[in-house]
Amino acid sequence: MVNLVDSEGHAIFSGPDNWYKIALADGRELGLTPMILRPNYFNDSKHGFISAVSPGEWLIFRYQRFANDDRLDQGWPIGDKGYLRCFYPMYDGNAFNINLAPNGNPNVYDIVASQSAQSPMHAEQLGHNRVALYVYDKDGKIRGIRLNRIGDARDDGQRVLQQSRSDFLVPLDCQFVKLSTKVSKGLF
């Protein structure tokens, strides 16, 4: 099997020495957005939304081959399931799993960082070392991922990642940028 590659063309691996940020095509990165309580929008204090943030406000992600499995040096085969753990380094250092959480709309789940069980991701390799990320819904079906504005569409609200309701599978186009170095090795 051929593994997904990061921004430098190196295979993405599991383990404490392999941490990444996820960069989007427009220069923003995936980060954690504080809870925004709005009418008809369910969330609780155990969740934060994964959203597009300015460079430097990112979450740090670590790949796991299987749910809650910390085995080292497991590659992410192209076209296969994988799991992402993340933490927000500027907050309190807690580690969170990437998961789906229901919001107030039927059959819509927000992709959040939480302490809950993990939800699998599906990944395909794109050109120029980019990755197409999909998410599995609660029924085990692969779904697209999109950035969606919280609140009224006329507001310039935060854009958070959501599972797409469409049967047309449009992925999140992103790039895994390795952050761990010899200096930071094992420290985050």
Short mmCIF file of C-alpha atoms in Angstrom, two decimals, residues 3-109:
data_model
loop_
_atom_site.label_atom_id
_atom_site.label_comp_id
_atom_site.label_asym_id
_atom_site.label_seq_id
_atom_site.Cartn_x
_atom_site.Cartn_y
_atom_site.Cartn_z
CA ASN A 3 0.82 6.05 2.09
CA LEU A 4 -0.43 9.62 1.97
CA VAL A 5 2.31 12.22 1.90
CA ASP A 6 2.77 15.54 3.69
CA SER A 7 3.69 18.92 2.19
CA GLU A 8 7.32 17.82 1.70
CA GLY A 9 6.37 14.55 -0.02
CA HIS A 10 7.20 12.36 3.01
CA ALA A 11 4.80 9.66 4.19
CA ILE A 12 2.39 10.64 6.97
CA PHE A 13 3.06 8.42 9.99
CA SER A 14 1.62 7.92 13.46
CA GLY A 15 3.51 8.49 16.69
CA PRO A 16 4.52 11.28 19.05
CA ASP A 17 7.30 12.47 16.71
CA ASN A 18 4.89 13.03 13.82
CA TRP A 19 2.69 16.04 14.47
CA TYR A 20 1.18 18.17 11.71
CA LYS A 21 -0.82 21.30 11.11
CA ILE A 22 -3.45 21.14 8.37
CA ALA A 23 -3.16 24.01 5.89
CA LEU A 24 -5.90 25.04 3.46
CA ALA A 25 -5.37 26.25 -0.10
CA ASP A 26 -6.15 29.89 0.79
CA GLY A 27 -3.43 30.04 3.46
CA ARG A 28 -5.68 29.54 6.47
CA GLU A 29 -5.21 26.55 8.76
CA LEU A 30 -7.49 24.30 10.79
CA GLY A 31 -7.87 25.54 14.35
CA LEU A 32 -10.26 25.55 17.27
CA THR A 33 -13.10 28.06 17.46
CA PRO A 34 -14.66 28.84 20.83
CA MET A 35 -18.28 27.85 21.30
CA ILE A 36 -20.77 30.22 19.75
CA LEU A 37 -24.24 29.58 21.11
CA ARG A 38 -26.93 30.43 18.59
CA PRO A 39 -30.62 29.54 18.41
CA ASN A 40 -31.28 26.07 16.95
CA TYR A 41 -27.61 25.18 17.20
CA PHE A 42 -26.73 22.44 19.71
CA ASN A 43 -23.38 22.26 21.40
CA ASP A 44 -22.02 21.77 24.89
CA SER A 45 -18.99 22.75 26.94
CA LYS A 46 -17.04 19.61 25.95
CA HIS A 47 -16.72 20.67 22.32
CA GLY A 48 -14.97 23.26 20.25
CA PHE A 49 -15.52 23.68 16.53
CA ILE A 50 -12.78 22.88 14.05
CA SER A 51 -12.64 25.89 11.76
CA ALA A 52 -10.51 27.84 9.32
CA VAL A 53 -8.27 30.21 11.29
CA SER A 54 -5.46 32.63 10.52
CA PRO A 55 -1.94 31.19 10.18
CA GLY A 56 -0.39 30.54 13.57
CA GLU A 57 -3.71 29.88 15.35
CA TRP A 58 -3.75 26.21 14.33
CA LEU A 59 -4.38 22.96 16.11
CA ILE A 60 -1.68 20.31 16.08
CA PHE A 61 -2.83 16.99 14.59
CA ARG A 62 -1.49 13.48 14.95
CA TYR A 63 -2.55 10.58 12.74
CA GLN A 64 -3.62 7.22 14.20
CA ARG A 65 -4.09 4.13 12.03
CA PHE A 66 -6.85 2.78 14.27
CA ALA A 67 -9.15 4.50 16.79
CA ASN A 68 -7.39 5.31 20.07
CA ASP A 69 -4.31 3.35 18.94
CA ASP A 70 -0.95 4.97 19.72
CA ARG A 71 1.26 2.47 17.90
CA LEU A 72 4.27 4.12 16.29
CA ASP A 73 5.16 4.44 12.61
CA GLN A 74 1.82 3.38 11.15
CA GLY A 75 1.37 4.91 7.69
CA TRP A 76 -1.94 6.21 6.32
CA PRO A 77 -2.69 4.15 3.19
CA ILE A 78 -4.25 6.18 0.40
CA GLY A 79 -8.00 5.54 0.25
CA ASP A 80 -8.19 4.07 3.74
CA LYS A 81 -9.65 5.06 7.10
CA GLY A 82 -7.56 6.98 9.55
CA TYR A 83 -8.11 8.86 12.77
CA LEU A 84 -6.88 12.26 13.90
CA ARG A 85 -6.01 13.39 17.41
CA CYS A 86 -5.41 17.03 18.03
CA PHE A 87 -4.64 19.53 20.70
CA TYR A 88 -4.71 23.26 20.94
CA PRO A 89 -1.19 24.26 22.04
CA MET A 90 -2.09 27.79 23.19
CA TYR A 91 -4.94 26.72 25.44
CA ASP A 92 -4.29 24.19 28.22
CA GLY A 93 -2.41 21.43 26.37
CA ASN A 94 -5.32 18.98 26.45
CA ALA A 95 -5.47 16.34 23.74
CA PHE A 96 -8.76 16.00 21.89
CA ASN A 97 -10.11 13.55 19.35
CA ILE A 98 -11.68 14.65 16.09
CA ASN A 99 -15.32 13.62 16.20
CA LEU A 100 -18.77 14.28 14.77
CA ALA A 101 -21.27 16.03 17.03
CA PRO A 102 -24.95 16.61 16.22
CA ASN A 103 -26.14 20.17 15.84
CA GLY A 104 -29.72 21.45 15.72
CA ASN A 105 -30.31 20.44 12.10
CA PRO A 106 -31.42 16.90 11.22
CA ASN A 107 -28.65 14.66 9.83
CA VAL A 108 -26.01 17.37 10.15
CA TYR A 109 -22.95 16.86 12.28
#
